[in-house]
């Protein structure tokens, strides 16, 4: 029997000594174990029902619409006509990270996205930090997009029945309101779809994606008629600093492509289809973003973009002199933005599902309903949290908070792909980042540069968020980690 009174040196000779704190924080979860546990939850398993088409639509659904329908009015005053360049810079930053995501998604096809990639390559503490950033990225993004949905709903109501929701019930405190009811409603609607299961949610999302693409093509066809080259004469009125600041805000618009990676445990052929869905969706979205932004600024002087979340509908009315086209676009935007809420909320629940399975989050997030194959309790908790957040916080603060969490997580993914290449060079990979480690290093550098463009307030919020996350990890997750429990046996 082990002598509890013996000194540490003697105890280590009589029995196995526990690893030190540093070793415990750096413990990595084997890739094989991550993949083997895929889909398994408390009380049931996720169902593999998604093909390449559905995965691509999830990525486009989570991305397309956020920057154009919602944040364009926030970004143009920061960069002027050069907002088109801001979209390109944000898109390039996303592209470098997307290459890394594509390789890791094909190699480690699980629901945890960059959290799981970090767990396999850089250890538990870094994985927790990444997962905590993803909670910020996805959860706050849902709230931010929901705020913009309310703006377009008012545009639609005004153009159809001549009535709008009072400011007290359609804007958060600080923006002239008391409670943003429409933002809460759209989150609850998305929740209702998700409770039905991944296949049903994917079908609804596909219909909404087709509507939003048609709406943006329609906007370009009509908006180009009001194009004035003079609106581009002073292309960069606020300098490169304004371009990078707008780019950092607009990067919030590109988080959707990694939503496909959160579906790794519900994809029919994840290793083949995930990399393809990620790259295809990013190319389509970036092209549409740049095209629509160029037409919007050409049709309306940048000085007249006054932080309106319904800028495109207003441009349609101004160009045509009729309310019909603006109302039609508002209807399409209501449908389109709802798909962003749906797919990003989906991604949030799957990341928490993976963290719960590892013991780093409470078990309630890992419970799977046996009939629907969906984590219902997880979905309810996350939806209510995001809905309240959307109803209470202004859009601009939400968008910047999402951007910094996204950039931090993407930076870690660029590191993870290089680490896995070094530690497991012989692993089968369905997609490989070209020119590695050069392109991942460029992706990391761009993430750091764009993070530096965000405001001091955003950094303070991020610092507080990370401090809260570290406290939670050391109080809860570090003690209940299933990897640590299995190593102790």
Short mmCIF file of C-alpha atoms in Angstrom, two decimals:
data_model
loop_
_atom_site.label_atom_id
_atom_site.label_comp_id
_atom_site.label_asym_id
_atom_site.label_seq_id
_atom_site.Cartn_x
_atom_site.Cartn_y
_atom_site.Cartn_z
CA UNK A 1 0.00 0.00 0.00
CA UNK A 2 1.32 3.45 -0.87
CA UNK A 3 2.66 5.32 2.13
CA UNK A 4 0.84 8.66 2.08
CA UNK A 5 3.34 10.09 4.52
CA UNK A 6 6.38 9.35 2.42
CA UNK A 7 8.21 12.25 0.77
CA UNK A 8 7.56 12.92 -2.93
CA UNK A 9 10.81 11.28 -4.01
CA UNK A 10 9.96 8.04 -2.16
CA UNK A 11 6.34 7.98 -3.43
CA UNK A 12 7.52 8.28 -7.02
CA UNK A 13 9.59 5.14 -6.51
CA UNK A 14 6.69 3.18 -5.02
CA UNK A 15 4.09 4.07 -7.65
CA UNK A 16 3.48 6.13 -10.80
CA UNK A 17 3.77 9.85 -10.26
CA UNK A 18 1.19 12.16 -11.80
CA UNK A 19 2.40 14.44 -14.59
CA UNK A 20 3.21 18.02 -13.71
CA UNK A 21 0.92 20.94 -14.46
CA UNK A 22 2.78 21.86 -17.64
CA UNK A 23 2.50 18.32 -19.00
CA UNK A 24 -1.21 18.18 -18.18
CA UNK A 25 -1.88 21.46 -19.96
CA UNK A 26 0.01 20.28 -23.06
CA UNK A 27 -1.55 16.81 -23.31
CA UNK A 28 -2.78 16.11 -26.82
CA UNK A 29 -5.69 13.98 -27.94
CA UNK A 30 -4.64 11.44 -30.59
CA UNK A 31 -6.18 11.99 -34.02
CA UNK A 32 -7.31 8.38 -34.14
CA UNK A 33 -9.25 8.81 -30.91
CA UNK A 34 -10.84 12.05 -32.12
CA UNK A 35 -12.08 10.32 -35.26
CA UNK A 36 -13.17 7.14 -33.46
CA UNK A 37 -15.34 9.13 -31.06
CA UNK A 38 -16.98 11.05 -33.90
CA UNK A 39 -20.74 11.36 -33.59
CA UNK A 40 -20.92 9.79 -30.14
CA UNK A 41 -22.85 11.69 -27.51
CA UNK A 42 -24.70 11.16 -24.27
CA UNK A 43 -27.73 8.98 -24.99
CA UNK A 44 -27.32 8.78 -28.77
CA UNK A 45 -25.26 9.58 -31.84
CA UNK A 46 -25.30 12.25 -34.54
CA UNK A 47 -26.50 11.02 -37.94
CA UNK A 48 -24.40 11.11 -41.11
CA UNK A 49 -26.82 12.57 -43.65
CA UNK A 50 -25.02 15.48 -45.36
CA UNK A 51 -23.38 15.36 -48.80
CA UNK A 52 -21.17 17.83 -50.67
CA UNK A 53 -24.12 19.96 -51.83
CA UNK A 54 -25.55 20.32 -48.31
CA UNK A 55 -22.12 21.04 -46.80
CA UNK A 56 -21.42 23.75 -49.39
CA UNK A 57 -24.84 25.28 -48.74
CA UNK A 58 -24.10 25.28 -44.99
CA UNK A 59 -20.89 27.22 -45.63
CA UNK A 60 -22.57 29.67 -48.01
CA UNK A 61 -25.57 29.94 -45.73
CA UNK A 62 -23.40 30.86 -42.76
CA UNK A 63 -21.35 33.37 -44.75
CA UNK A 64 -23.23 35.00 -47.58
CA UNK A 65 -25.42 37.80 -46.37
CA UNK A 66 -23.68 38.69 -43.15
CA UNK A 67 -21.29 41.24 -44.63
CA UNK A 68 -23.44 42.48 -47.49
CA UNK A 69 -26.89 42.65 -45.95
CA UNK A 70 -25.81 43.65 -42.44
CA UNK A 71 -22.30 45.06 -41.98
CA UNK A 72 -21.80 46.99 -45.23
CA UNK A 73 -23.37 50.07 -43.65
CA UNK A 74 -20.89 49.78 -40.76
CA UNK A 75 -17.82 49.30 -42.96
CA UNK A 76 -18.26 51.94 -45.70
CA UNK A 77 -17.89 54.94 -43.33
CA UNK A 78 -14.56 53.47 -42.19
CA UNK A 79 -12.99 52.92 -45.64
CA UNK A 80 -15.01 54.94 -48.16
CA UNK A 81 -15.09 53.53 -51.72
CA UNK A 82 -12.06 51.42 -50.81
CA UNK A 83 -14.44 49.13 -48.91
CA UNK A 84 -14.19 46.89 -51.98
CA UNK A 85 -10.48 46.56 -51.22
CA UNK A 86 -11.36 45.81 -47.59
CA UNK A 87 -13.50 42.89 -48.79
CA UNK A 88 -10.60 41.62 -50.90
CA UNK A 89 -8.14 41.83 -47.98
CA UNK A 90 -10.57 40.12 -45.64
CA UNK A 91 -11.20 37.48 -48.31
CA UNK A 92 -7.48 36.81 -48.79
CA UNK A 93 -7.03 36.46 -45.06
CA UNK A 94 -9.90 34.00 -45.03
CA UNK A 95 -8.47 32.17 -48.07
CA UNK A 96 -5.12 31.42 -46.42
CA UNK A 97 -6.92 30.17 -43.33
CA UNK A 98 -9.43 28.26 -45.47
CA UNK A 99 -6.59 26.30 -47.05
CA UNK A 100 -5.46 25.21 -43.59
CA UNK A 101 -9.03 24.43 -42.58
CA UNK A 102 -9.51 22.32 -45.71
CA UNK A 103 -6.45 20.17 -44.99
CA UNK A 104 -7.34 19.64 -41.34
CA UNK A 105 -11.04 19.04 -42.05
CA UNK A 106 -10.12 16.24 -44.45
CA UNK A 107 -7.58 14.79 -42.01
CA UNK A 108 -9.58 15.16 -38.75
CA UNK A 109 -13.27 15.10 -39.84
CA UNK A 110 -14.94 15.87 -36.50
CA UNK A 111 -17.45 18.41 -35.17
CA UNK A 112 -15.05 20.43 -33.06
CA UNK A 113 -13.55 22.38 -35.97
CA UNK A 114 -10.42 24.31 -34.96
CA UNK A 115 -10.91 23.33 -31.30
CA UNK A 116 -10.36 19.66 -32.19
CA UNK A 117 -7.47 20.51 -34.54
CA UNK A 118 -5.73 22.38 -31.71
CA UNK A 119 -6.37 19.51 -29.29
CA UNK A 120 -4.61 17.09 -31.63
CA UNK A 121 -1.60 19.34 -32.28
CA UNK A 122 -0.98 21.91 -29.53
CA UNK A 123 -2.48 20.46 -26.39
CA UNK A 124 -5.49 20.84 -24.12
CA UNK A 125 -4.95 24.40 -22.88
CA UNK A 126 -4.53 25.80 -26.39
CA UNK A 127 -7.53 23.74 -27.51
CA UNK A 128 -9.60 25.21 -24.70
CA UNK A 129 -8.54 28.74 -25.62
CA UNK A 130 -9.45 28.04 -29.25
CA UNK A 131 -12.80 26.54 -28.27
CA UNK A 132 -13.55 29.50 -26.03
CA UNK A 133 -12.79 31.83 -28.96
CA UNK A 134 -15.18 29.80 -31.11
CA UNK A 135 -17.91 30.25 -28.51
CA UNK A 136 -17.34 34.00 -28.87
CA UNK A 137 -17.10 33.78 -32.66
CA UNK A 138 -20.23 31.77 -33.29
CA UNK A 139 -22.42 32.85 -30.40
CA UNK A 140 -21.87 36.56 -30.86
CA UNK A 141 -22.11 36.23 -34.64
CA UNK A 142 -25.59 34.77 -34.31
CA UNK A 143 -26.58 37.74 -32.19
CA UNK A 144 -25.02 40.27 -34.57
CA UNK A 145 -26.73 38.89 -37.65
CA UNK A 146 -30.04 38.69 -35.81
CA UNK A 147 -29.80 42.44 -35.14
CA UNK A 148 -29.50 43.13 -38.88
CA UNK A 149 -32.44 40.82 -39.58
CA UNK A 150 -34.64 43.10 -37.50
CA UNK A 151 -33.63 46.10 -39.62
CA UNK A 152 -34.68 44.39 -42.85
CA UNK A 153 -37.89 43.13 -41.26
CA UNK A 154 -38.84 46.74 -40.57
CA UNK A 155 -38.02 47.64 -44.17
CA UNK A 156 -40.30 44.83 -45.34
CA UNK A 157 -43.15 45.78 -43.04
CA UNK A 158 -42.90 49.43 -44.04
CA UNK A 159 -42.97 48.59 -47.76
CA UNK A 160 -45.89 46.16 -47.53
CA UNK A 161 -48.30 47.32 -44.85
CA UNK A 162 -46.85 50.72 -43.98
CA UNK A 163 -46.19 49.78 -40.36
CA UNK A 164 -42.91 49.29 -38.54
CA UNK A 165 -42.02 47.83 -35.18
CA UNK A 166 -41.51 50.67 -32.65
CA UNK A 167 -37.90 51.57 -31.92
CA UNK A 168 -38.35 50.56 -28.31
CA UNK A 169 -38.98 46.96 -29.45
CA UNK A 170 -36.68 46.82 -32.50
CA UNK A 171 -33.41 48.25 -31.17
CA UNK A 172 -31.19 47.38 -28.20
CA UNK A 173 -30.29 49.74 -25.34
CA UNK A 174 -27.78 52.28 -26.58
CA UNK A 175 -29.33 52.37 -30.05
CA UNK A 176 -32.54 54.09 -28.99
CA UNK A 177 -34.46 51.02 -27.93
CA UNK A 178 -35.23 48.88 -24.93
CA UNK A 179 -35.35 45.35 -26.34
CA UNK A 180 -34.73 44.05 -29.88
CA UNK A 181 -37.68 41.70 -30.24
CA UNK A 182 -37.16 40.76 -33.95
CA UNK A 183 -33.59 39.66 -33.21
CA UNK A 184 -34.86 37.32 -30.51
CA UNK A 185 -37.61 35.98 -32.80
CA UNK A 186 -35.27 34.98 -35.65
CA UNK A 187 -32.98 33.10 -33.25
CA UNK A 188 -35.96 31.20 -31.87
CA UNK A 189 -37.11 30.34 -35.41
CA UNK A 190 -33.66 28.97 -36.24
CA UNK A 191 -33.77 26.99 -33.00
CA UNK A 192 -37.04 25.37 -34.06
CA UNK A 193 -35.45 24.10 -37.32
CA UNK A 194 -32.35 22.79 -35.54
CA UNK A 195 -34.39 20.82 -33.04
CA UNK A 196 -35.72 18.78 -35.97
CA UNK A 197 -32.27 17.47 -36.92
CA UNK A 198 -29.39 18.22 -39.29
CA UNK A 199 -31.05 16.91 -42.48
CA UNK A 200 -34.19 18.99 -42.04
CA UNK A 201 -32.16 22.09 -41.18
CA UNK A 202 -29.96 21.58 -44.25
CA UNK A 203 -32.99 21.41 -46.53
CA UNK A 204 -34.42 24.64 -45.18
CA UNK A 205 -31.02 26.31 -45.45
CA UNK A 206 -30.61 25.28 -49.12
CA UNK A 207 -33.86 27.00 -50.07
CA UNK A 208 -32.82 30.16 -48.22
CA UNK A 209 -29.37 30.19 -49.88
CA UNK A 210 -30.92 30.07 -53.35
CA UNK A 211 -33.16 33.03 -52.40
CA UNK A 212 -30.24 35.12 -51.13
CA UNK A 213 -28.08 34.53 -54.21
CA UNK A 214 -30.98 35.51 -56.44
CA UNK A 215 -31.51 38.65 -54.34
CA UNK A 216 -27.89 39.77 -54.69
CA UNK A 217 -27.86 39.15 -58.44
CA UNK A 218 -31.06 41.20 -58.68
CA UNK A 219 -29.47 44.02 -56.66
CA UNK A 220 -26.47 44.15 -59.01
CA UNK A 221 -28.70 44.19 -62.09
CA UNK A 222 -30.73 47.15 -60.77
CA UNK A 223 -28.04 48.94 -58.77
CA UNK A 224 -25.67 49.18 -61.76
CA UNK A 225 -28.22 51.51 -63.40
CA UNK A 226 -27.49 54.11 -60.74
CA UNK A 227 -23.71 53.66 -60.91
CA UNK A 228 -21.74 56.94 -60.91
CA UNK A 229 -17.99 56.79 -61.52
CA UNK A 230 -17.60 60.03 -59.55
CA UNK A 231 -18.37 58.13 -56.37
CA UNK A 232 -14.95 56.49 -56.76
CA UNK A 233 -12.89 59.66 -57.38
CA UNK A 234 -11.55 59.85 -53.83
CA UNK A 235 -11.00 56.12 -53.55
CA UNK A 236 -9.22 55.93 -50.20
CA UNK A 237 -10.31 59.03 -48.23
CA UNK A 238 -9.40 57.59 -44.83
CA UNK A 239 -6.13 55.98 -45.90
CA UNK A 240 -4.91 52.43 -45.49
CA UNK A 241 -5.76 52.55 -41.80
CA UNK A 242 -9.42 52.93 -42.74
CA UNK A 243 -9.18 50.08 -45.23
CA UNK A 244 -7.67 47.72 -42.66
CA UNK A 245 -10.14 48.79 -39.97
CA UNK A 246 -13.06 48.08 -42.30
CA UNK A 247 -11.42 44.81 -43.34
CA UNK A 248 -11.15 43.72 -39.72
CA UNK A 249 -14.85 44.41 -39.22
CA UNK A 250 -15.76 42.71 -42.51
CA UNK A 251 -13.74 39.62 -41.62
CA UNK A 252 -16.75 38.87 -39.44
CA UNK A 253 -18.49 38.17 -42.76
CA UNK A 254 -16.22 35.24 -43.62
CA UNK A 255 -16.67 32.99 -40.63
CA UNK A 256 -19.18 30.89 -42.53
CA UNK A 257 -16.74 28.74 -44.49
CA UNK A 258 -15.57 27.02 -41.32
CA UNK A 259 -19.18 26.15 -40.43
CA UNK A 260 -18.84 23.17 -42.79
CA UNK A 261 -16.00 21.85 -40.63
CA UNK A 262 -18.37 21.70 -37.65
CA UNK A 263 -20.49 19.20 -39.63
CA UNK A 264 -17.66 16.66 -39.81
CA UNK A 265 -19.56 14.06 -37.80
CA UNK A 266 -22.77 14.42 -39.84
CA UNK A 267 -21.21 14.29 -43.31
CA UNK A 268 -21.57 11.12 -45.39
CA UNK A 269 -18.01 11.32 -46.73
CA UNK A 270 -16.34 13.94 -44.56
CA UNK A 271 -12.74 13.43 -45.67
CA UNK A 272 -13.61 13.95 -49.33
CA UNK A 273 -16.41 16.51 -49.13
CA UNK A 274 -15.36 18.88 -46.33
CA UNK A 275 -12.28 20.35 -48.10
CA UNK A 276 -14.26 20.80 -51.33
CA UNK A 277 -17.20 22.47 -49.58
CA UNK A 278 -14.91 24.89 -47.70
CA UNK A 279 -13.00 26.08 -50.76
CA UNK A 280 -16.00 26.20 -53.11
CA UNK A 281 -18.11 28.23 -50.70
CA UNK A 282 -15.34 30.76 -50.03
CA UNK A 283 -14.76 31.43 -53.73
CA UNK A 284 -18.48 31.97 -54.40
CA UNK A 285 -18.98 34.22 -51.38
CA UNK A 286 -15.93 36.42 -51.95
CA UNK A 287 -16.86 37.04 -55.59
CA UNK A 288 -20.39 38.08 -54.66
CA UNK A 289 -19.24 40.26 -51.77
CA UNK A 290 -16.82 42.27 -53.91
CA UNK A 291 -19.30 42.63 -56.78
CA UNK A 292 -22.18 43.82 -54.61
CA UNK A 293 -19.97 46.22 -52.61
CA UNK A 294 -18.63 47.75 -55.82
CA UNK A 295 -22.13 48.33 -57.19
CA UNK A 296 -23.42 49.68 -53.85
CA UNK A 297 -20.69 52.31 -53.49
CA UNK A 298 -20.99 53.23 -57.17
CA UNK A 299 -24.72 53.82 -56.74
CA UNK A 300 -24.54 55.78 -53.47
CA UNK A 301 -21.82 58.21 -52.25
CA UNK A 302 -19.92 56.68 -49.36
CA UNK A 303 -20.62 59.70 -47.12
CA UNK A 304 -24.32 58.79 -47.16
CA UNK A 305 -23.81 55.36 -45.67
CA UNK A 306 -24.87 56.14 -42.12
CA UNK A 307 -24.49 52.85 -40.29
CA UNK A 308 -27.74 51.52 -41.74
CA UNK A 309 -28.11 47.75 -41.50
CA UNK A 310 -30.56 47.85 -44.44
CA UNK A 311 -28.33 49.73 -46.89
CA UNK A 312 -29.04 47.61 -49.97
CA UNK A 313 -32.81 48.00 -49.76
CA UNK A 314 -32.39 51.76 -49.45
CA UNK A 315 -30.15 51.86 -52.53
CA UNK A 316 -32.73 49.91 -54.54
CA UNK A 317 -35.42 52.45 -53.67
CA UNK A 318 -33.17 55.41 -54.47
CA UNK A 319 -32.07 54.02 -57.85
CA UNK A 320 -35.53 53.03 -59.07
CA UNK A 321 -37.57 55.71 -57.31
CA UNK A 322 -40.00 52.97 -56.38
CA UNK A 323 -40.63 51.16 -53.14
CA UNK A 324 -41.36 47.78 -54.78
CA UNK A 325 -37.76 46.76 -55.51
CA UNK A 326 -36.51 47.82 -52.12
CA UNK A 327 -39.35 45.91 -50.50
CA UNK A 328 -38.57 42.82 -52.59
CA UNK A 329 -34.92 42.97 -51.58
CA UNK A 330 -35.92 43.42 -47.96
CA UNK A 331 -38.00 40.23 -48.21
CA UNK A 332 -35.07 38.33 -49.71
CA UNK A 333 -32.78 39.71 -47.01
CA UNK A 334 -35.15 38.57 -44.28
CA UNK A 335 -34.95 35.04 -45.71
CA UNK A 336 -31.20 35.26 -46.40
CA UNK A 337 -30.14 36.51 -43.00
CA UNK A 338 -32.30 33.90 -41.32
CA UNK A 339 -30.16 31.24 -43.03
CA UNK A 340 -27.01 32.80 -41.54
CA UNK A 341 -28.54 32.63 -38.09
CA UNK A 342 -29.57 29.01 -38.69
CA UNK A 343 -26.20 27.72 -39.91
CA UNK A 344 -23.99 29.65 -37.48
CA UNK A 345 -26.19 28.57 -34.59
CA UNK A 346 -25.76 25.02 -35.87
CA UNK A 347 -21.98 25.40 -35.80
CA UNK A 348 -22.02 26.75 -32.25
CA UNK A 349 -23.99 23.79 -30.92
CA UNK A 350 -21.67 21.25 -32.58
CA UNK A 351 -18.53 22.85 -31.17
CA UNK A 352 -19.98 22.78 -27.66
CA UNK A 353 -21.02 19.18 -28.34
CA UNK A 354 -17.39 18.24 -29.06
CA UNK A 355 -16.08 20.12 -26.01
CA UNK A 356 -18.66 18.44 -23.81
CA UNK A 357 -17.68 14.99 -25.08
CA UNK A 358 -14.10 15.76 -24.03
CA UNK A 359 -15.28 16.71 -20.53
CA UNK A 360 -14.35 20.39 -20.89
CA UNK A 361 -17.97 21.54 -20.95
CA UNK A 362 -20.94 20.28 -18.91
CA UNK A 363 -22.53 17.00 -20.04
CA UNK A 364 -25.79 18.71 -20.98
CA UNK A 365 -24.15 20.05 -24.17
CA UNK A 366 -23.30 16.51 -25.29
CA UNK A 367 -26.70 14.88 -24.92
CA UNK A 368 -28.21 13.66 -28.20
CA UNK A 369 -31.94 13.10 -28.65
CA UNK A 370 -32.41 9.48 -29.83
CA UNK A 371 -35.19 10.30 -32.34
CA UNK A 372 -33.93 13.46 -34.02
CA UNK A 373 -30.20 12.75 -33.65
CA UNK A 374 -29.76 16.38 -32.54
CA UNK A 375 -28.32 17.79 -29.30
CA UNK A 376 -31.60 19.33 -28.21
CA UNK A 377 -30.70 20.62 -24.74
CA UNK A 378 -27.54 22.15 -26.21
CA UNK A 379 -29.59 23.85 -28.93
CA UNK A 380 -32.10 25.28 -26.45
CA UNK A 381 -29.44 26.71 -24.13
CA UNK A 382 -27.34 28.24 -26.91
CA UNK A 383 -30.37 29.69 -28.71
CA UNK A 384 -31.76 31.39 -25.63
CA UNK A 385 -28.33 32.84 -24.77
CA UNK A 386 -27.77 34.17 -28.30
CA UNK A 387 -31.32 35.50 -28.52
CA UNK A 388 -30.99 37.53 -25.33
CA UNK A 389 -27.57 38.78 -26.47
CA UNK A 390 -29.03 39.90 -29.80
CA UNK A 391 -31.87 41.70 -28.07
CA UNK A 392 -29.63 43.66 -25.71
CA UNK A 393 -26.36 44.65 -27.48
CA UNK A 394 -25.81 46.99 -30.51
CA UNK A 395 -24.60 45.53 -33.81
CA UNK A 396 -21.22 47.29 -34.11
CA UNK A 397 -19.95 45.98 -30.78
CA UNK A 398 -21.12 42.47 -31.64
CA UNK A 399 -19.44 42.45 -35.08
CA UNK A 400 -16.04 43.53 -33.76
CA UNK A 401 -16.16 41.04 -30.88
CA UNK A 402 -16.91 38.29 -33.40
CA UNK A 403 -14.03 39.37 -35.64
CA UNK A 404 -11.39 39.15 -32.94
CA UNK A 405 -12.53 35.70 -31.82
CA UNK A 406 -12.57 34.51 -35.43
CA UNK A 407 -9.12 35.87 -36.23
CA UNK A 408 -7.60 34.31 -33.12
CA UNK A 409 -9.08 30.89 -33.91
CA UNK A 410 -8.01 31.10 -37.56
CA UNK A 411 -4.47 31.98 -36.51
CA UNK A 412 -4.31 28.83 -34.39
CA UNK A 413 -5.52 26.72 -37.33
CA UNK A 414 -2.68 28.02 -39.48
CA UNK A 415 -0.25 26.93 -36.77
CA UNK A 416 -1.98 23.57 -36.29
CA UNK A 417 -1.68 22.51 -39.93
CA UNK A 418 2.10 23.05 -39.83
CA UNK A 419 2.47 21.22 -36.50
CA UNK A 420 0.50 18.20 -37.75
CA UNK A 421 2.61 18.08 -40.91
CA UNK A 422 5.72 17.86 -38.71
CA UNK A 423 4.39 15.45 -36.06
CA UNK A 424 2.30 13.17 -38.33
CA UNK A 425 3.75 13.52 -41.84
CA UNK A 426 2.52 10.09 -42.98
CA UNK A 427 -1.17 10.62 -42.17
CA UNK A 428 -3.47 10.32 -45.22
CA UNK A 429 -4.63 13.75 -46.39
CA UNK A 430 -7.37 14.31 -48.95
CA UNK A 431 -6.23 17.93 -49.40
CA UNK A 432 -2.84 19.54 -48.77
CA UNK A 433 -2.08 23.24 -48.34
CA UNK A 434 0.24 24.23 -51.21
CA UNK A 435 3.58 25.85 -50.37
CA UNK A 436 3.34 24.90 -46.69
CA UNK A 437 4.55 26.37 -44.34
CA UNK A 438 4.67 29.61 -46.37
CA UNK A 439 0.94 30.04 -46.95
CA UNK A 440 -0.04 29.11 -43.36
CA UNK A 441 2.54 31.63 -42.13
CA UNK A 442 1.01 34.30 -44.38
CA UNK A 443 -2.43 33.40 -43.05
CA UNK A 444 -1.20 33.75 -39.47
CA UNK A 445 0.48 37.07 -40.23
CA UNK A 446 -2.67 38.51 -41.83
CA UNK A 447 -4.77 37.40 -38.85
CA UNK A 448 -2.39 39.16 -36.46
CA UNK A 449 -2.36 42.31 -38.63
CA UNK A 450 -6.14 42.50 -38.80
CA UNK A 451 -6.48 41.87 -35.06
CA UNK A 452 -4.21 44.87 -34.54
CA UNK A 453 -6.65 47.01 -36.55
CA UNK A 454 -9.48 46.46 -34.08
CA UNK A 455 -10.34 49.03 -31.43
CA UNK A 456 -8.98 49.12 -27.90
CA UNK A 457 -12.47 48.49 -26.53
CA UNK A 458 -12.69 45.28 -28.58
CA UNK A 459 -9.35 44.13 -27.18
CA UNK A 460 -10.48 44.86 -23.64
CA UNK A 461 -13.67 42.84 -24.18
CA UNK A 462 -11.59 40.02 -25.67
CA UNK A 463 -9.19 40.08 -22.73
CA UNK A 464 -12.03 39.88 -20.23
CA UNK A 465 -13.64 37.06 -22.20
CA UNK A 466 -10.38 35.08 -22.24
CA UNK A 467 -9.82 35.66 -18.52
CA UNK A 468 -13.30 34.32 -17.75
CA UNK A 469 -12.61 31.32 -20.00
CA UNK A 470 -9.32 30.48 -18.27
CA UNK A 471 -10.98 30.65 -14.86
CA UNK A 472 -13.71 28.28 -16.08
CA UNK A 473 -11.10 25.89 -17.51
CA UNK A 474 -9.03 25.63 -14.35
CA UNK A 475 -12.07 25.42 -12.08
CA UNK A 476 -14.09 22.99 -14.24
CA UNK A 477 -12.59 21.66 -17.46
CA UNK A 478 -9.07 20.90 -16.25
CA UNK A 479 -10.43 18.68 -13.49
CA UNK A 480 -13.01 16.86 -15.61
CA UNK A 481 -11.07 16.36 -18.83
CA UNK A 482 -11.78 12.85 -20.10
CA UNK A 483 -8.33 12.68 -21.62
CA UNK A 484 -6.85 13.22 -18.16
CA UNK A 485 -9.22 10.65 -16.65
CA UNK A 486 -8.25 7.99 -19.19
CA UNK A 487 -4.53 8.68 -18.65
CA UNK A 488 -4.94 8.25 -14.91
CA UNK A 489 -6.35 4.72 -15.28
#
